[in-house]
């Protein structure tokens, strides 16, 4: 039984009540257009053209924040969310919160080797759910 809202709520509550780390969700569902705009950050127009994003404007001077185009993110299906700490923004103990998310049954982006994404949590095996 997959219920991302229940898992997100459990992470928020347990992080604050058990760990003393208050967090909030900054983004859940993300449109394909927004995903493509995020992908354009830190990339040249030729890099965007190479993946078929001819109608998206490159933002090479910004920091890369994602490795996937629209349709390839769990956010695009409402199966992921990003968090920050309510006190210090990104200055929280990510490993403790990440491990809590894993114990709840979520996949934590902070454990990814290629492009660690500490604020990101998603439904495990979400790709199997969208087909």
PDB file of N, CA and C in Angstrom, residues 51-115:
ATOM      1  N   UNK A  51      18.844  16.390 -25.567  1.00  0.00           N
ATOM      2  CA  UNK A  51      17.823  15.544 -24.931  1.00  0.00           C
ATOM      3  C   UNK A  51      16.412  15.920 -25.387  1.00  0.00           C
ATOM      4  N   UNK A  52      16.336  16.731 -26.439  1.00  0.00           N
ATOM      5  CA  UNK A  52      15.044  17.059 -27.032  1.00  0.00           C
ATOM      6  C   UNK A  52      14.325  18.240 -26.428  1.00  0.00           C
ATOM      7  N   UNK A  53      15.004  18.998 -25.575  1.00  0.00           N
ATOM      8  CA  UNK A  53      14.363  20.162 -24.940  1.00  0.00           C
ATOM      9  C   UNK A  53      14.673  21.434 -25.732  1.00  0.00           C
ATOM     10  N   UNK A  54      14.239  21.452 -26.991  1.00  0.00           N
ATOM     11  CA  UNK A  54      14.505  22.582 -27.881  1.00  0.00           C
ATOM     12  C   UNK A  54      13.744  23.836 -27.479  1.00  0.00           C
ATOM     13  N   UNK A  55      12.619  23.666 -26.794  1.00  0.00           N
ATOM     14  CA  UNK A  55      11.770  24.804 -26.424  1.00  0.00           C
ATOM     15  C   UNK A  55      12.069  25.322 -25.010  1.00  0.00           C
ATOM     16  N   UNK A  56      13.111  24.804 -24.381  1.00  0.00           N
ATOM     17  CA  UNK A  56      13.485  25.225 -23.027  1.00  0.00           C
ATOM     18  C   UNK A  56      14.768  26.051 -23.124  1.00  0.00           C
ATOM     19  N   UNK A  57      14.811  27.170 -22.409  1.00  0.00           N
ATOM     20  CA  UNK A  57      15.977  28.056 -22.450  1.00  0.00           C
ATOM     21  C   UNK A  57      17.020  27.620 -21.433  1.00  0.00           C
ATOM     22  N   UNK A  58      18.237  27.472 -21.889  1.00  0.00           N
ATOM     23  CA  UNK A  58      19.348  27.075 -21.018  1.00  0.00           C
ATOM     24  C   UNK A  58      19.617  28.154 -19.974  1.00  0.00           C
ATOM     25  N   UNK A  59      20.034  27.710 -18.792  1.00  0.00           N
ATOM     26  CA  UNK A  59      20.428  28.604 -17.704  1.00  0.00           C
ATOM     27  C   UNK A  59      21.797  28.141 -17.187  1.00  0.00           C
ATOM     28  N   UNK A  60      22.827  28.275 -18.021  1.00  0.00           N
ATOM     29  CA  UNK A  60      24.142  27.698 -17.684  1.00  0.00           C
ATOM     30  C   UNK A  60      24.807  28.305 -16.449  1.00  0.00           C
ATOM     31  N   UNK A  61      24.400  29.490 -16.046  1.00  0.00           N
ATOM     32  CA  UNK A  61      25.039  30.133 -14.896  1.00  0.00           C
ATOM     33  C   UNK A  61      24.459  29.709 -13.556  1.00  0.00           C
ATOM     34  N   UNK A  62      23.388  28.922 -13.581  1.00  0.00           N
ATOM     35  CA  UNK A  62      22.784  28.450 -12.334  1.00  0.00           C
ATOM     36  C   UNK A  62      23.325  27.074 -11.966  1.00  0.00           C
ATOM     37  N   UNK A  63      23.188  26.711 -10.707  1.00  0.00           N
ATOM     38  CA  UNK A  63      23.648  25.421 -10.205  1.00  0.00           C
ATOM     39  C   UNK A  63      22.717  24.304 -10.679  1.00  0.00           C
ATOM     40  N   UNK A  64      23.303  23.174 -11.094  1.00  0.00           N
ATOM     41  CA  UNK A  64      22.499  22.006 -11.454  1.00  0.00           C
ATOM     42  C   UNK A  64      21.756  21.521 -10.215  1.00  0.00           C
ATOM     43  N   UNK A  65      20.461  21.240 -10.393  1.00  0.00           N
ATOM     44  CA  UNK A  65      19.681  20.738  -9.262  1.00  0.00           C
ATOM     45  C   UNK A  65      18.969  19.421  -9.564  1.00  0.00           C
ATOM     46  N   UNK A  66      19.073  18.946 -10.803  1.00  0.00           N
ATOM     47  CA  UNK A  66      18.465  17.662 -11.147  1.00  0.00           C
ATOM     48  C   UNK A  66      19.220  17.052 -12.321  1.00  0.00           C
ATOM     49  N   UNK A  67      19.100  15.745 -12.437  1.00  0.00           N
ATOM     50  CA  UNK A  67      19.741  15.043 -13.553  1.00  0.00           C
ATOM     51  C   UNK A  67      18.725  14.496 -14.542  1.00  0.00           C
ATOM     52  N   UNK A  68      17.437  14.749 -14.305  1.00  0.00           N
ATOM     53  CA  UNK A  68      16.413  14.154 -15.165  1.00  0.00           C
ATOM     54  C   UNK A  68      15.467  15.202 -15.741  1.00  0.00           C
ATOM     55  N   UNK A  69      15.007  14.914 -16.964  1.00  0.00           N
ATOM     56  CA  UNK A  69      14.050  15.780 -17.643  1.00  0.00           C
ATOM     57  C   UNK A  69      12.628  15.418 -17.214  1.00  0.00           C
ATOM     58  N   UNK A  70      11.681  16.239 -17.642  1.00  0.00           N
ATOM     59  CA  UNK A  70      10.284  16.006 -17.325  1.00  0.00           C
ATOM     60  C   UNK A  70       9.815  14.625 -17.729  1.00  0.00           C
ATOM     61  N   UNK A  71       9.052  13.990 -16.838  1.00  0.00           N
ATOM     62  CA  UNK A  71       8.548  12.649 -17.068  1.00  0.00           C
ATOM     63  C   UNK A  71       9.432  11.575 -16.457  1.00  0.00           C
ATOM     64  N   UNK A  72      10.657  11.955 -16.050  1.00  0.00           N
ATOM     65  CA  UNK A  72      11.596  10.985 -15.480  1.00  0.00           C
ATOM     66  C   UNK A  72      11.783  11.170 -13.978  1.00  0.00           C
ATOM     67  N   UNK A  73      11.021  12.059 -13.373  1.00  0.00           N
ATOM     68  CA  UNK A  73      11.121  12.316 -11.937  1.00  0.00           C
ATOM     69  C   UNK A  73       9.867  11.832 -11.223  1.00  0.00           C
ATOM     70  N   UNK A  74      10.054  11.268 -10.041  1.00  0.00           N
ATOM     71  CA  UNK A  74       8.905  10.848  -9.229  1.00  0.00           C
ATOM     72  C   UNK A  74       8.019  12.046  -8.879  1.00  0.00           C
ATOM     73  N   UNK A  75       8.616  13.250  -8.842  1.00  0.00           N
ATOM     74  CA  UNK A  75       7.824  14.465  -8.581  1.00  0.00           C
ATOM     75  C   UNK A  75       6.721  14.644  -9.627  1.00  0.00           C
ATOM     76  N   UNK A  76       6.997  14.266 -10.879  1.00  0.00           N
ATOM     77  CA  UNK A  76       6.045  14.469 -11.965  1.00  0.00           C
ATOM     78  C   UNK A  76       4.791  13.615 -11.814  1.00  0.00           C
ATOM     79  N   UNK A  77       4.818  12.662 -10.899  1.00  0.00           N
ATOM     80  CA  UNK A  77       3.693  11.755 -10.680  1.00  0.00           C
ATOM     81  C   UNK A  77       3.140  11.866  -9.256  1.00  0.00           C
ATOM     82  N   UNK A  78       3.594  12.881  -8.525  1.00  0.00           N
ATOM     83  CA  UNK A  78       3.135  13.067  -7.158  1.00  0.00           C
ATOM     84  C   UNK A  78       3.659  12.011  -6.204  1.00  0.00           C
ATOM     85  N   UNK A  79       4.810  11.426  -6.530  1.00  0.00           N
ATOM     86  CA  UNK A  79       5.363  10.328  -5.731  1.00  0.00           C
ATOM     87  C   UNK A  79       6.685  10.703  -5.064  1.00  0.00           C
ATOM     88  N   UNK A  80       6.947  12.003  -4.919  1.00  0.00           N
ATOM     89  CA  UNK A  80       8.163  12.479  -4.265  1.00  0.00           C
ATOM     90  C   UNK A  80       7.890  13.820  -3.610  1.00  0.00           C
ATOM     91  N   UNK A  81       8.771  14.160  -2.650  1.00  0.00           N
ATOM     92  CA  UNK A  81       8.703  15.473  -2.026  1.00  0.00           C
ATOM     93  C   UNK A  81      10.092  15.868  -1.546  1.00  0.00           C
ATOM     94  N   UNK A  82      10.300  17.169  -1.409  1.00  0.00           N
ATOM     95  CA  UNK A  82      11.551  17.723  -0.908  1.00  0.00           C
ATOM     96  C   UNK A  82      11.267  18.426   0.410  1.00  0.00           C
ATOM     97  N   UNK A  83      12.267  18.425   1.292  1.00  0.00           N
ATOM     98  CA  UNK A  83      12.108  19.033   2.609  1.00  0.00           C
ATOM     99  C   UNK A  83      13.225  20.029   2.898  1.00  0.00           C
ATOM    100  N   UNK A  84      13.001  20.870   3.881  1.00  0.00           N
ATOM    101  CA  UNK A  84      14.028  21.720   4.499  1.00  0.00           C
ATOM    102  C   UNK A  84      13.736  21.748   5.992  1.00  0.00           C
ATOM    103  N   UNK A  85      14.739  22.142   6.767  1.00  0.00           N
ATOM    104  CA  UNK A  85      14.511  22.345   8.184  1.00  0.00           C
ATOM    105  C   UNK A  85      13.806  23.667   8.394  1.00  0.00           C
ATOM    106  N   UNK A  86      12.914  23.725   9.362  1.00  0.00           N
ATOM    107  CA  UNK A  86      12.181  24.972   9.582  1.00  0.00           C
ATOM    108  C   UNK A  86      13.047  26.036  10.246  1.00  0.00           C
ATOM    109  N   UNK A  87      14.094  25.626  10.933  1.00  0.00           N
ATOM    110  CA  UNK A  87      14.949  26.596  11.624  1.00  0.00           C
ATOM    111  C   UNK A  87      16.086  27.092  10.739  1.00  0.00           C
ATOM    112  N   UNK A  88      16.903  26.174  10.252  1.00  0.00           N
ATOM    113  CA  UNK A  88      18.105  26.571   9.526  1.00  0.00           C
ATOM    114  C   UNK A  88      18.111  26.228   8.060  1.00  0.00           C
ATOM    115  N   UNK A  89      16.942  26.005   7.483  1.00  0.00           N
ATOM    116  CA  UNK A  89      16.898  25.685   6.058  1.00  0.00           C
ATOM    117  C   UNK A  89      17.559  24.348   5.771  1.00  0.00           C
ATOM    118  N   UNK A  90      18.739  24.400   5.121  1.00  0.00           N
ATOM    119  CA  UNK A  90      19.433  23.174   4.737  1.00  0.00           C
ATOM    120  C   UNK A  90      20.451  22.741   5.777  1.00  0.00           C
ATOM    121  N   UNK A  91      20.503  23.441   6.902  1.00  0.00           N
ATOM    122  CA  UNK A  91      21.461  23.132   7.962  1.00  0.00           C
ATOM    123  C   UNK A  91      20.816  22.215   8.998  1.00  0.00           C
ATOM    124  N   UNK A  92      20.554  20.963   8.575  1.00  0.00           N
ATOM    125  CA  UNK A  92      20.003  19.966   9.490  1.00  0.00           C
ATOM    126  C   UNK A  92      20.851  18.703   9.375  1.00  0.00           C
ATOM    127  N   UNK A  93      20.674  17.771  10.286  1.00  0.00           N
ATOM    128  CA  UNK A  93      21.396  16.505  10.213  1.00  0.00           C
ATOM    129  C   UNK A  93      20.678  15.612   9.196  1.00  0.00           C
ATOM    130  N   UNK A  94      21.144  15.683   7.957  1.00  0.00           N
ATOM    131  CA  UNK A  94      20.486  14.982   6.862  1.00  0.00           C
ATOM    132  C   UNK A  94      20.514  13.477   7.035  1.00  0.00           C
ATOM    133  N   UNK A  95      21.619  12.935   7.550  1.00  0.00           N
ATOM    134  CA  UNK A  95      21.712  11.480   7.678  1.00  0.00           C
ATOM    135  C   UNK A  95      20.672  10.929   8.646  1.00  0.00           C
ATOM    136  N   UNK A  96      20.447  11.638   9.739  1.00  0.00           N
ATOM    137  CA  UNK A  96      19.451  11.171  10.712  1.00  0.00           C
ATOM    138  C   UNK A  96      18.047  11.238  10.108  1.00  0.00           C
ATOM    139  N   UNK A  97      17.720  12.361   9.468  1.00  0.00           N
ATOM    140  CA  UNK A  97      16.389  12.502   8.854  1.00  0.00           C
ATOM    141  C   UNK A  97      16.253  11.535   7.681  1.00  0.00           C
ATOM    142  N   UNK A  98      17.306  11.394   6.892  1.00  0.00           N
ATOM    143  CA  UNK A  98      17.280  10.458   5.760  1.00  0.00           C
ATOM    144  C   UNK A  98      17.036   9.029   6.205  1.00  0.00           C
ATOM    145  N   UNK A  99      17.725   8.614   7.261  1.00  0.00           N
ATOM    146  CA  UNK A  99      17.533   7.255   7.775  1.00  0.00           C
ATOM    147  C   UNK A  99      16.141   7.051   8.350  1.00  0.00           C
ATOM    148  N   UNK A 100      15.579   8.098   8.934  1.00  0.00           N
ATOM    149  CA  UNK A 100      14.197   8.014   9.400  1.00  0.00           C
ATOM    150  C   UNK A 100      13.269   7.787   8.210  1.00  0.00           C
ATOM    151  N   UNK A 101      13.472   8.547   7.138  1.00  0.00           N
ATOM    152  CA  UNK A 101      12.661   8.359   5.935  1.00  0.00           C
ATOM    153  C   UNK A 101      12.772   6.952   5.381  1.00  0.00           C
ATOM    154  N   UNK A 102      13.985   6.421   5.372  1.00  0.00           N
ATOM    155  CA  UNK A 102      14.195   5.048   4.896  1.00  0.00           C
ATOM    156  C   UNK A 102      13.438   4.064   5.788  1.00  0.00           C
ATOM    157  N   UNK A 103      13.468   4.294   7.104  1.00  0.00           N
ATOM    158  CA  UNK A 103      12.777   3.382   8.028  1.00  0.00           C
ATOM    159  C   UNK A 103      11.259   3.416   7.836  1.00  0.00           C
ATOM    160  N   UNK A 104      10.755   4.525   7.313  1.00  0.00           N
ATOM    161  CA  UNK A 104       9.321   4.669   7.036  1.00  0.00           C
ATOM    162  C   UNK A 104       8.955   3.965   5.726  1.00  0.00           C
ATOM    163  N   UNK A 105       9.979   3.654   4.923  1.00  0.00           N
ATOM    164  CA  UNK A 105       9.734   2.967   3.659  1.00  0.00           C
ATOM    165  C   UNK A 105       9.955   3.823   2.433  1.00  0.00           C
ATOM    166  N   UNK A 106      10.533   5.018   2.624  1.00  0.00           N
ATOM    167  CA  UNK A 106      10.817   5.914   1.504  1.00  0.00           C
ATOM    168  C   UNK A 106      12.221   5.676   0.964  1.00  0.00           C
ATOM    169  N   UNK A 107      12.435   6.043  -0.276  1.00  0.00           N
ATOM    170  CA  UNK A 107      13.788   6.097  -0.833  1.00  0.00           C
ATOM    171  C   UNK A 107      14.302   7.503  -0.583  1.00  0.00           C
ATOM    172  N   UNK A 108      15.528   7.616  -0.090  1.00  0.00           N
ATOM    173  CA  UNK A 108      16.113   8.920   0.229  1.00  0.00           C
ATOM    174  C   UNK A 108      17.159   9.290  -0.811  1.00  0.00           C
ATOM    175  N   UNK A 109      17.000  10.468  -1.414  1.00  0.00           N
ATOM    176  CA  UNK A 109      17.942  10.950  -2.419  1.00  0.00           C
ATOM    177  C   UNK A 109      19.348  11.185  -1.897  1.00  0.00           C
ATOM    178  N   UNK A 110      19.493  11.348  -0.599  1.00  0.00           N
ATOM    179  CA  UNK A 110      20.818  11.547  -0.022  1.00  0.00           C
ATOM    180  C   UNK A 110      21.697  10.319  -0.101  1.00  0.00           C
ATOM    181  N   UNK A 111      21.109   9.156  -0.379  1.00  0.00           N
ATOM    182  CA  UNK A 111      21.888   7.926  -0.487  1.00  0.00           C
ATOM    183  C   UNK A 111      22.307   7.622  -1.925  1.00  0.00           C
ATOM    184  N   UNK A 112      21.920   8.480  -2.858  1.00  0.00           N
ATOM    185  CA  UNK A 112      22.299   8.262  -4.259  1.00  0.00           C
ATOM    186  C   UNK A 112      23.767   8.605  -4.457  1.00  0.00           C
ATOM    187  N   UNK A 113      24.471   7.764  -5.183  1.00  0.00           N
ATOM    188  CA  UNK A 113      25.904   7.983  -5.404  1.00  0.00           C
ATOM    189  C   UNK A 113      26.174   9.013  -6.500  1.00  0.00           C
ATOM    190  N   UNK A 114      25.458   8.919  -7.612  1.00  0.00           N
ATOM    191  CA  UNK A 114      25.768   9.765  -8.765  1.00  0.00           C
ATOM    192  C   UNK A 114      25.457  11.241  -8.524  1.00  0.00           C
ATOM    193  N   UNK A 115      24.349  11.514  -7.897  1.00  0.00           N
ATOM    194  CA  UNK A 115      23.929  12.896  -7.671  1.00  0.00           C
ATOM    195  C   UNK A 115      23.133  12.941  -6.373  1.00  0.00           C
TER     196      UNK A 115
END
